[in-house]
């Protein structure tokens, strides 16, 4: 390949190792990119909706993941193509921002690309298509704003929230007990939500899983669950009204950072050193005891001797607790993390009504429950399930449900799901298209077509006739001028999504449209791909 | 324009029908692999490890077999996983769960070829599983109130579990042992307290349950071999060189005499420690860590039995059994709780010496000594006994029991069949398929015993048409018989776990419509 030639036809060398690179340019580059983007979207297309199928992914180390979550599938797919990577990023950013609709956004982008290809064949310049898409997306987002409804709920009446979370969960494998899981998710979010500021810090919700039991055993713990046990097997397994000292210093003699040596050259020194060492341990334990702690949680390990001293003075202790967990415990119990024994004071202790150790199944795995905390802001969702894959998938599903509940608390505008929002947007965009003079009109119409592909995929996955169903719903929407009709995926018998209680958050939907448009615009603007050729 | 490669070089992607085929075949292959081990006349498998020494395991336990396989098929991995979980959670039924899941998938495959959508099959399976569970719940027997009956239930369950294992010859003996051991636990499911010691030699029948506690260690030289009314201090402390733990400390001397002095001081320190330990007024000292010769000698001088290097579990158990606390500092002898037992003595099993603690305070723990011809036999015996213990300890908590010998499957199949008849729509095919899959289990049991399965199962089905029938397959006589009379019982919890996890796994595999295998991670060749 060559970029430029002199008058004798010899190539100028411009790129390093030019002859080892391949280059695609112009319409070929766009076509190739679109093909790659479409290929990724096609993989996810069958996972959309409540009847969507799962994907089984075998990782590089032979580990198996079974998932229905778009972001997870793409992340684990380990793609190599640059454009495919863009799509992965797209799904990931939807995941970070909203947490739900990660499959939808990719399907949407794929449809936009497909339509763009058609316009390219007509000879429309890619930039004009991109601009048309941009206008169309604006129309769609504004339209969504108009049809959005306020969603009423409060702390005592959280039923509507549960319904929304159930919609999210119904597309996952856990839909067998979606009701209880949705309730758990909503209760967890409400427990940590700051309703005045309309904010939810999801970091305060810890999702912990343990293989065994069944999905129905999943529970919400108003407190913290730590995958650790007491440092000494004979310490009490249950502490009521615990005062917790949260330490980040080891129960060991201090290790100064500066290099030093303690030289022993006489017997006396040996003796004093020994005494001092014993005193260290004694003092440490005594300090904890003095401030009134009844439980010590430490980030580091204990020396055997310290361990026994603790046990001896009736001071239960937990060792090797991770940093994140330590912080959560501190938040939950209202304690302070203490980096040195000298700084321990009674005010810095955390308080919890009940700390207990619980063992599971026939193996000797134990976990520590810290409940009835002083500041009950931190909660834990403890998932049980038949196998590891199930738990991982449940974790992801719960995460989605949590995100949805959070978004509703942040902004309680909703639009109706089941493709209803896409269909009404498609109608609005189509109507708006005629107002634009110029080539963009075609691109805007293409956008409307692309919007139709989401309900189409939903219908297809539910085993319905896609075109027939879509056109029926569309005509119903126009005839009655109500934007709530969608695809009846669960075969309930009505297309009215209000009755089916299927809705999504407004910001989630808007974000989907905006993100998908942005990525497609980016892909369309690329007209030259230079890559290392195979060697 | 060819589509660019999306995945990395060695990755592969399988879609739609092909993906489903791959996972069905993988799962069924695994199920067929363990199928022949099911039931009292099931066969064993030899597993040879690829590791050093090519060690050989002979086993009949589904979980063990599957754990040792190297599997590449992702669907097969799901089955291996459920079997592992079944093992962890209830301990038994590890083969049944895989066989049932395999049968469910085999039936599903037929339905998929008949153009029924997997989601419809899943919906049907779910209804069927729910109905099957209810059917079992209706027929459970609960003898919790009646202690004597409960014990006989447990005995029967243990015998049923053991009869498919290597211990079947002496199943009564072992069942008795297992039930006794579990009763000592008094409702806790912590099997740690039951110690199993394997000693080759003798025959399986020579195995016994010991009320006390046996530690697989030797008594130090020159120390008493027998102590009555022992006071035991259980410790976890360094008895070699008790090093200075202050960071950066080191010994720097300038002459030989000083070395000697320091050494003297060190010795003095150790002596101090030993004296402190002795001040507890003990006559037996058990340490988790090494005891060097010097302190050992000191202990011997004081007439104290010192046991070194008891492993962590040993220490924990000993603490549990004797009621002593595990100590690491020895400054306040008056407040340390010592352990007590009536008698410590050295006993011989085969040609090994063991330390036996009898007459212990807390009767919770006990030891089971297994004897057998070879290591393979002992390993398998341990696994079998472990299964029985797991099931029993779970049954103590959830005392509902069922009959065995294919009876629960037939009961479930009958109810599920009825449900299929009542259900309208395509789901009824899936429900019917579920009942067929359930019947496959008694069929397999009969097949493995070399019986005419078709004949027997048909007979069984006819018998079950009568309300309240107790008929099951009696493998010993090779005919349909009354399971209650034969005393073949199973725990409800095990059956329920088998049913639910098998359905869950089948559902999971059915939902998949695409398999993406990532490129294997490149490992540098380490020569």
Coordinates of C-alpha atoms in Angstrom, one line a residue, chain A:
Chain A
X1 CA 0.0 0.0 0.0
X2 CA 1.2 3.5 -0.6
X3 CA 0.0 6.9 0.3
X4 CA 1.6 8.9 -2.4
X5 CA 3.9 8.5 -5.5
X6 CA 6.5 10.6 -7.1
X7 CA 6.4 11.3 -10.9
X8 CA 8.1 8.0 -11.7
X9 CA 5.5 6.0 -9.8
X10 CA 7.7 5.1 -6.9
X11 CA 6.0 5.3 -3.5
X12 CA 7.1 7.8 -0.9
X13 CA 7.7 6.2 2.5
X14 CA 5.6 8.1 4.9
X15 CA 4.6 5.6 7.6
X16 CA 7.1 3.6 9.5
X17 CA 7.3 0.1 8.0
X18 CA 4.8 1.1 5.5
X19 CA 4.8 -2.1 3.5
X20 CA 3.6 -4.0 6.5
X21 CA 0.5 -2.1 7.0
X22 CA -2.9 -2.5 5.3
X23 CA -5.0 0.4 4.6
X24 CA -8.7 0.8 3.8
X25 CA -10.0 4.1 2.7
X26 CA -13.1 5.9 1.5
X27 CA -16.3 4.0 1.2
X28 CA -14.6 0.7 1.7
X29 CA -13.4 1.8 5.2
X30 CA -16.9 2.9 6.1
X31 CA -18.4 -0.3 4.8
X32 CA -15.9 -2.5 6.7
X33 CA -16.6 -0.5 9.9
X34 CA -20.3 -0.8 9.6
X35 CA -20.0 -4.5 9.0
X36 CA -18.0 -5.0 12.1
X37 CA -20.4 -2.9 14.2
X38 CA -23.4 -4.7 12.8
X39 CA -21.8 -8.1 13.6
X40 CA -21.5 -7.1 17.3
X41 CA -25.0 -5.9 17.4
X42 CA -26.2 -9.1 15.8
X43 CA -24.7 -11.1 18.6
X44 CA -26.6 -9.2 21.2
X45 CA -29.9 -8.9 19.3
X46 CA -31.2 -12.2 20.4
X47 CA -30.6 -11.3 24.1
X48 CA -33.0 -8.4 24.0
X49 CA -36.3 -8.5 26.0
X50 CA -37.9 -10.7 28.5
X51 CA -37.7 -13.7 26.2
X52 CA -34.2 -13.0 25.1
X53 CA -31.7 -15.9 25.1
X54 CA -28.4 -16.1 27.1
X55 CA -24.9 -16.4 25.8
X56 CA -22.4 -18.8 27.1
X57 CA -18.9 -17.4 27.2
X58 CA -15.8 -19.3 27.8
X59 CA -13.0 -17.1 29.1
X60 CA -9.3 -17.4 28.3
X61 CA -8.8 -19.5 31.4
X62 CA -11.6 -21.9 30.6
X63 CA -14.0 -20.3 33.0
X64 CA -17.6 -20.2 31.9
X65 CA -20.0 -17.3 32.2
X66 CA -23.6 -17.4 31.2
X67 CA -25.2 -14.1 30.9
X68 CA -28.0 -12.1 29.4
X69 CA -26.5 -8.7 30.2
X70 CA -25.2 -6.8 27.2
X71 CA -22.3 -5.1 29.0
X72 CA -21.1 -8.4 30.5
X73 CA -21.3 -10.3 27.2
X74 CA -19.3 -7.7 25.3
X75 CA -16.8 -7.3 28.1
X76 CA -16.1 -11.0 28.2
X77 CA -16.1 -11.5 24.4
X78 CA -12.6 -10.2 24.2
X79 CA -13.0 -8.6 20.8
X80 CA -10.1 -7.7 18.6
X81 CA -11.6 -5.4 16.0
X82 CA -11.3 -1.7 16.6
X83 CA -14.9 -0.8 15.8
X84 CA -16.2 -3.7 17.8
X85 CA -14.2 -2.3 20.7
X86 CA -16.1 1.0 20.2
X87 CA -19.3 -0.9 20.6
X88 CA -18.0 -2.5 23.7
X89 CA -17.2 0.9 25.1
X90 CA -20.6 2.1 24.2
X91 CA -22.3 -0.6 26.2
X92 CA -19.9 -0.1 29.1
X93 CA -20.7 3.7 29.2
X94 CA -24.4 2.9 29.3
X95 CA -23.6 0.5 32.1
X96 CA -21.7 3.1 34.1
X97 CA -24.1 5.9 33.5
X98 CA -27.4 4.2 33.8
X99 CA -26.8 0.5 34.6
X100 CA -29.6 -0.8 32.5
X101 CA -30.4 -1.0 28.8
X102 CA -26.9 -2.1 27.9
X103 CA -28.2 -4.5 25.3
X104 CA -30.7 -2.1 23.8
X105 CA -28.1 0.6 23.2
X106 CA -25.9 -1.8 21.1
X107 CA -28.9 -3.1 19.1
X108 CA -29.9 0.5 18.5
X109 CA -26.4 1.4 17.3
X110 CA -26.3 -1.6 15.1
X111 CA -29.6 -0.6 13.5
X112 CA -28.4 2.9 12.9
X113 CA -25.3 1.6 11.2
X114 CA -27.4 -0.7 9.0
X115 CA -29.5 2.2 7.9
X116 CA -26.5 4.3 7.3
X117 CA -25.1 1.7 5.0
X118 CA -28.2 1.9 2.9
X119 CA -27.9 5.7 2.7
X120 CA -24.2 5.4 1.7
X121 CA -25.3 3.2 -1.2
X122 CA -27.6 5.9 -2.3
X123 CA -24.5 8.2 -2.5
X124 CA -25.2 10.4 0.5
X125 CA -22.1 11.7 2.1
X126 CA -21.4 10.2 5.5
X127 CA -21.2 13.6 7.2
X128 CA -24.6 14.4 6.0
X129 CA -25.9 11.2 7.4
X130 CA -24.2 11.9 10.7
X131 CA -25.8 15.3 10.8
X132 CA -29.2 13.9 9.9
X133 CA -28.9 11.4 12.7
X134 CA -27.9 14.2 15.1
X135 CA -31.0 16.2 14.3
X136 CA -33.2 13.1 14.5
X137 CA -31.8 12.2 17.9
X138 CA -32.6 15.6 19.2
X139 CA -36.2 15.3 18.0
X140 CA -36.5 11.9 19.6
X141 CA -35.1 13.1 22.9
X142 CA -37.4 16.1 23.0
X143 CA -40.3 13.9 22.1
X144 CA -39.5 11.5 25.0
X145 CA -39.4 14.5 27.3
X146 CA -42.9 15.4 26.2
X147 CA -44.5 12.1 26.6
X148 CA -42.7 11.2 29.9
X149 CA -44.8 10.8 32.9
X150 CA -44.1 11.5 36.5
X151 CA -43.8 8.4 38.6
X152 CA -45.2 8.7 42.1
X153 CA -43.9 6.8 45.0
X154 CA -42.6 7.4 48.5
X155 CA -40.8 5.5 51.2
X156 CA -44.0 3.9 52.5
X157 CA -45.5 3.1 49.1
X158 CA -42.7 1.5 47.2
X159 CA -44.8 -0.8 45.2
X160 CA -44.3 1.1 41.9
X161 CA -40.6 0.9 42.3
X162 CA -40.8 -2.8 42.8
X163 CA -42.8 -3.1 39.6
X164 CA -40.1 -1.3 37.7
X165 CA -37.4 -3.5 39.0
X166 CA -39.4 -6.5 38.1
X167 CA -39.5 -5.3 34.5
X168 CA -35.7 -5.1 34.6
X169 CA -35.3 -8.5 36.2
X170 CA -37.8 -10.3 33.9
X171 CA -35.3 -10.5 31.1
X172 CA -32.8 -12.3 33.3
X173 CA -32.5 -15.9 34.3
X174 CA -33.6 -15.0 37.8
X175 CA -37.1 -14.1 36.7
X176 CA -38.3 -17.1 38.6
X177 CA -38.2 -15.1 41.8
X178 CA -38.2 -11.7 40.3
X179 CA -40.7 -10.4 42.8
X180 CA -38.6 -11.1 45.9
X181 CA -35.4 -10.0 44.3
X182 CA -37.0 -6.8 43.1
X183 CA -38.3 -6.1 46.7
X184 CA -34.8 -6.8 48.0
X185 CA -33.3 -4.3 45.6
X186 CA -35.9 -1.6 46.3
X187 CA -35.6 -2.0 50.0
X188 CA -31.8 -1.8 49.7
X189 CA -31.9 1.3 47.7
X190 CA -34.4 3.0 49.9
X191 CA -32.3 2.1 52.9
X192 CA -29.3 4.0 51.6
X193 CA -31.1 6.7 49.6
X194 CA -30.9 10.3 50.6
X195 CA -34.4 11.2 49.6
X196 CA -34.0 14.9 50.2
X197 CA -31.0 15.2 47.9
X198 CA -32.4 12.6 45.6
X199 CA -29.2 10.8 45.6
X200 CA -28.2 7.2 46.1
X201 CA -24.7 6.0 46.8
X202 CA -24.6 2.5 45.4
X203 CA -21.3 1.9 47.1
X204 CA -23.2 1.5 50.3
X205 CA -24.9 -1.5 49.0
X206 CA -22.7 -4.5 49.1
X207 CA -23.6 -7.5 47.0
X208 CA -22.2 -10.7 48.4
X209 CA -22.7 -14.2 47.0
X210 CA -22.1 -17.6 48.3
X211 CA -22.6 -20.8 46.4
X212 CA -25.2 -23.2 47.8
X213 CA -28.8 -23.0 48.9
X214 CA -31.3 -21.8 46.5
X215 CA -32.2 -18.5 44.9
X216 CA -35.2 -18.1 47.3
X217 CA -32.8 -17.9 50.2
X218 CA -31.3 -14.6 49.0
X219 CA -31.7 -12.1 51.7
X220 CA -31.2 -8.4 52.5
X221 CA -29.2 -7.7 55.6
X222 CA -29.5 -4.4 57.2
X223 CA -25.8 -4.4 58.0
X224 CA -22.6 -5.7 56.7
X225 CA -21.6 -9.2 55.9
X226 CA -17.9 -10.1 56.1
X227 CA -16.5 -13.3 54.6
X228 CA -14.3 -13.8 57.6
X229 CA -14.5 -15.6 61.0
X230 CA -13.3 -14.9 64.4
X231 CA -9.5 -15.1 64.7
X232 CA -9.6 -17.6 67.5
X233 CA -11.9 -20.6 67.2
X234 CA -13.0 -20.3 70.8
X235 CA -14.1 -16.7 70.8
X236 CA -17.8 -16.0 71.3
X237 CA -19.8 -16.4 68.1
X238 CA -22.4 -13.9 69.0
X239 CA -21.9 -10.4 70.4
X240 CA -24.8 -8.2 71.4
X241 CA -24.4 -4.4 71.6
X242 CA -21.0 -4.6 70.2
X243 CA -18.6 -1.6 70.4
X244 CA -16.3 -2.1 67.5
X245 CA -12.7 -0.9 67.3
X246 CA -11.8 -0.6 63.6
X247 CA -8.0 -0.8 63.3
X248 CA -5.7 -0.6 60.4
X249 CA -2.6 -1.4 62.4
X250 CA -1.4 -5.0 63.0
X251 CA -1.3 -6.6 66.4
X252 CA 2.5 -6.9 66.1
X253 CA 5.5 -4.9 67.3
X254 CA 5.8 -1.7 65.4
X255 CA 7.8 -1.5 62.2
X256 CA 9.3 1.9 61.8
X257 CA 9.6 2.9 58.2
X258 CA 13.2 4.1 58.6
X259 CA 15.8 1.5 58.4
X260 CA 17.1 0.7 61.8
X261 CA 18.8 -2.1 63.7
X262 CA 18.5 -3.1 67.3
X263 CA 21.7 -4.6 68.4
X264 CA 21.7 -7.1 71.1
X265 CA 25.1 -7.7 72.6
X266 CA 24.5 -8.4 76.3
X267 CA 22.2 -10.7 78.2
X268 CA 20.6 -7.7 79.9
X269 CA 19.6 -6.2 76.6
X270 CA 18.2 -9.5 75.5
X271 CA 16.1 -9.6 78.6
X272 CA 14.8 -6.1 78.3
X273 CA 13.9 -6.5 74.7
X274 CA 12.0 -9.6 75.6
X275 CA 10.1 -7.8 78.3
X276 CA 9.4 -4.9 76.1
X277 CA 8.0 -7.2 73.5
X278 CA 5.6 -8.7 75.9
X279 CA 4.6 -5.3 77.1
X280 CA 3.8 -4.3 73.6
X281 CA 1.3 -7.0 73.1
X282 CA -0.1 -6.4 76.5
X283 CA -0.5 -2.7 76.0
X284 CA -2.2 -3.1 72.6
X285 CA -4.8 -5.3 74.0
X286 CA -5.2 -3.3 77.1
X287 CA -5.7 -0.1 75.0
X288 CA -8.6 -1.7 73.1
X289 CA -10.1 -3.0 76.3
X290 CA -9.7 0.4 78.0
X291 CA -11.7 2.3 75.5
X292 CA -14.5 -0.1 76.0
X293 CA -14.4 -2.1 72.7
X294 CA -16.1 -5.4 72.7
X295 CA -15.0 -6.4 69.2
X296 CA -11.9 -5.7 67.3
X297 CA -11.8 -5.6 63.5
X298 CA -8.4 -5.4 62.1
X299 CA -7.1 -5.0 58.6
X300 CA -3.9 -7.0 59.3
X301 CA -3.0 -10.2 61.0
X302 CA -2.3 -11.0 64.6
X303 CA 0.5 -12.6 66.3
X304 CA -0.4 -15.9 68.0
X305 CA 0.4 -14.4 71.3
X306 CA -1.7 -11.3 70.7
X307 CA -4.5 -13.5 69.5
X308 CA -4.5 -15.5 72.7
X309 CA -4.3 -12.3 74.8
X310 CA -7.4 -11.0 73.0
X311 CA -9.2 -14.3 73.6
X312 CA -8.1 -14.3 77.1
X313 CA -9.4 -10.9 77.9
X314 CA -12.6 -11.8 76.3
X315 CA -12.2 -9.5 73.4
X316 CA -13.3 -11.1 70.1
X317 CA -11.4 -10.1 67.1
X318 CA -11.6 -10.5 63.3
X319 CA -8.4 -10.3 61.2
X320 CA -7.5 -9.7 57.6
X321 CA -10.6 -7.7 56.8
X322 CA -10.3 -6.0 53.4
X323 CA -10.0 -2.2 53.1
X324 CA -13.3 -1.8 51.3
X325 CA -15.2 -3.8 53.8
X326 CA -13.4 -2.0 56.6
X327 CA -14.7 1.3 55.2
X328 CA -18.2 -0.1 54.9
X329 CA -18.1 -1.3 58.5
X330 CA -16.9 2.1 59.6
X331 CA -19.8 3.8 57.7
X332 CA -22.4 1.4 59.0
X333 CA -21.4 1.4 62.6
X334 CA -20.5 5.1 62.7
X335 CA -17.0 4.3 63.9
X336 CA -13.7 5.7 62.8
X337 CA -10.9 3.8 61.2
X338 CA -8.1 4.0 63.7
X339 CA -4.6 3.8 62.3
X340 CA -2.7 3.6 65.6
X341 CA -3.4 2.2 69.0
X342 CA -2.5 5.5 70.7
X343 CA -5.4 7.2 68.9
X344 CA -8.1 4.9 70.1
X345 CA -10.8 6.8 72.0
X346 CA -14.3 5.7 73.0
X347 CA -15.9 8.1 70.5
X348 CA -14.1 6.4 67.7
X349 CA -15.7 3.1 68.3
X350 CA -18.4 1.8 66.0
X351 CA -21.6 0.4 67.4
X352 CA -23.7 -2.5 66.2
X353 CA -26.7 -4.1 67.9
X354 CA -25.7 -7.6 66.9
X355 CA -22.6 -9.4 65.5
X356 CA -22.9 -13.1 64.8
X357 CA -21.1 -15.8 63.0
X358 CA -23.1 -18.1 60.8
X359 CA -21.9 -21.3 59.1
X360 CA -23.2 -22.8 55.8
X361 CA -23.8 -26.2 54.5
X362 CA -21.6 -29.1 55.2
X363 CA -18.4 -27.3 54.5
X364 CA -16.9 -25.2 57.3
X365 CA -17.4 -21.8 55.7
X366 CA -18.5 -19.1 58.0
X367 CA -19.5 -15.5 57.6
X368 CA -19.8 -12.7 60.0
X369 CA -23.0 -10.7 60.2
X370 CA -22.9 -7.2 61.6
X371 CA -26.4 -6.0 62.1
X372 CA -28.5 -3.4 63.7
X373 CA -25.8 -0.8 63.1
X374 CA -25.8 2.6 64.6
X375 CA -26.0 4.2 61.2
X376 CA -28.1 1.7 59.2
X377 CA -27.1 3.4 55.9
X378 CA -25.1 0.4 54.7
X379 CA -26.8 -2.7 53.6
X380 CA -25.8 -6.0 52.1
X381 CA -27.6 -8.2 49.7
X382 CA -26.6 -11.8 50.2
X383 CA -27.2 -14.0 47.3
X384 CA -27.5 -17.8 47.4
X385 CA -27.8 -19.9 44.3
X386 CA -27.2 -23.3 42.8
X387 CA -23.9 -22.7 41.3
X388 CA -21.2 -20.0 40.7
X389 CA -22.5 -18.9 37.4
X390 CA -26.0 -18.5 38.8
X391 CA -24.7 -16.3 41.5
X392 CA -22.6 -14.2 39.2
X393 CA -25.6 -13.7 36.9
X394 CA -27.8 -12.9 39.9
X395 CA -25.3 -10.3 41.1
X396 CA -25.4 -8.6 37.7
X397 CA -29.1 -8.7 37.6
X398 CA -29.4 -7.2 41.1
X399 CA -26.9 -4.6 40.0
X400 CA -29.2 -3.6 37.1
X401 CA -32.2 -3.5 39.4
X402 CA -30.4 -1.4 41.9
X403 CA -29.4 1.0 39.2
X404 CA -33.0 1.3 37.9
X405 CA -34.3 2.0 41.4
X406 CA -31.6 4.6 41.9
X407 CA -32.4 6.3 38.6
X408 CA -36.0 6.6 39.5
X409 CA -35.1 8.2 42.8
X410 CA -32.9 10.6 41.1
X411 CA -35.3 11.5 38.4
X412 CA -38.8 10.1 38.6
X413 CA -39.8 10.6 34.9
X414 CA -40.6 7.5 33.1
X415 CA -41.5 6.3 29.6
X416 CA -43.2 3.1 28.7
X417 CA -41.1 0.0 27.7
X418 CA -41.8 -2.9 25.5
X419 CA -40.7 -0.9 22.5
X420 CA -43.5 1.7 23.1
X421 CA -41.0 4.5 23.5
X422 CA -39.1 3.6 20.4
X423 CA -42.3 3.3 18.3
X424 CA -43.6 6.7 19.3
X425 CA -40.2 8.3 18.8
X426 CA -40.0 6.7 15.4
X427 CA -43.4 8.2 14.5
X428 CA -42.3 11.6 15.8
X429 CA -39.0 11.5 14.0
X430 CA -40.7 10.4 10.8
X431 CA -43.1 13.3 11.0
X432 CA -40.3 15.7 11.7
X433 CA -38.3 14.6 8.7
X434 CA -40.5 16.3 6.2
X435 CA -39.8 19.6 7.7
X436 CA -36.1 19.5 6.9
X437 CA -35.1 20.5 3.4
X438 CA -32.0 18.9 2.1
X439 CA -30.3 15.5 2.1
X440 CA -30.6 15.2 5.8
X441 CA -34.2 14.4 5.4
X442 CA -33.3 10.9 4.2
X443 CA -31.0 10.4 7.1
X444 CA -33.7 11.4 9.5
X445 CA -36.1 8.9 7.9
X446 CA -33.4 6.3 8.2
X447 CA -33.2 7.1 11.9
X448 CA -36.9 6.5 12.3
X449 CA -36.5 3.1 10.6
X450 CA -33.6 2.2 12.9
X451 CA -35.7 3.0 15.9
X452 CA -38.2 0.5 14.7
X453 CA -35.7 -2.3 14.9
X454 CA -35.8 -2.4 18.7
X455 CA -39.5 -3.4 19.0
X456 CA -38.9 -5.6 15.9
X457 CA -36.1 -7.5 17.8
X458 CA -38.4 -7.7 20.8
X459 CA -41.2 -9.2 18.8
X460 CA -38.8 -11.6 17.1
X461 CA -37.3 -12.9 20.3
X462 CA -40.8 -13.4 21.7
X463 CA -41.7 -15.6 18.9
X464 CA -44.1 -13.2 17.3
X465 CA -44.3 -12.1 13.6
X466 CA -42.1 -9.0 13.8
X467 CA -43.4 -7.0 10.9
X468 CA -47.0 -7.8 11.4
X469 CA -46.8 -7.0 15.2
X470 CA -44.9 -3.8 14.7
X471 CA -47.2 -2.4 12.1
X472 CA -50.3 -3.3 14.2
X473 CA -48.9 -1.6 17.2
X474 CA -47.8 1.4 15.2
X475 CA -51.2 1.9 13.6
X476 CA -52.8 1.5 17.0
X477 CA -50.6 4.3 18.4
X478 CA -51.4 6.6 15.6
X479 CA -55.1 5.8 15.6
X480 CA -55.6 6.4 19.3
X481 CA -52.8 8.9 19.7
X482 CA -51.5 7.2 22.8
X483 CA -47.8 6.5 23.1
X484 CA -48.2 3.6 25.5
X485 CA -48.7 0.7 23.1
X486 CA -45.8 -1.7 22.9
X487 CA -45.0 -5.3 22.0
X488 CA -46.8 -7.8 24.2
X489 CA -43.7 -10.0 24.9
X490 CA -45.2 -12.1 27.7
X491 CA -48.3 -12.9 25.8
X492 CA -50.5 -11.3 28.4
X493 CA -53.1 -10.2 25.8
X494 CA -52.8 -6.5 25.9
X495 CA -50.5 -4.1 24.2
X496 CA -51.1 -1.3 26.7
X497 CA -47.8 -1.1 28.6
X498 CA -49.5 0.9 31.3
X499 CA -51.6 -2.1 32.2
X500 CA -48.6 -4.4 31.9
X501 CA -46.6 -2.1 34.2
X502 CA -43.7 -2.2 31.9
X503 CA -41.8 1.0 32.0
X504 CA -38.3 2.4 31.9
X505 CA -36.6 5.5 33.2
X506 CA -36.6 8.6 30.9
X507 CA -32.9 9.3 31.4
X508 CA -32.1 5.7 30.6
X509 CA -34.0 5.8 27.3
X510 CA -32.6 9.2 26.4
X511 CA -29.1 8.2 27.2
X512 CA -29.5 5.1 25.0
X513 CA -30.5 7.2 22.0
X514 CA -27.8 9.8 22.5
X515 CA -25.0 7.4 23.1
X516 CA -25.9 5.2 20.2
X517 CA -26.1 8.2 17.9
X518 CA -22.8 9.5 19.1
X519 CA -21.0 6.3 18.4
X520 CA -22.6 5.9 15.0
X521 CA -21.5 9.4 14.1
X522 CA -18.0 8.6 15.1
X523 CA -17.9 5.4 13.1
X524 CA -19.3 7.2 10.0
X525 CA -16.7 9.9 10.2
X526 CA -13.8 7.4 9.8
X527 CA -12.7 7.2 6.2
X528 CA -9.3 5.7 6.6
X529 CA -8.2 2.7 8.6
X530 CA -4.5 1.9 8.8
X531 CA -3.7 -1.2 10.6
X532 CA -0.8 -3.6 10.9
X533 CA -1.3 -6.4 8.4
X534 CA -1.1 -10.0 9.4
X535 CA 2.4 -11.2 9.7

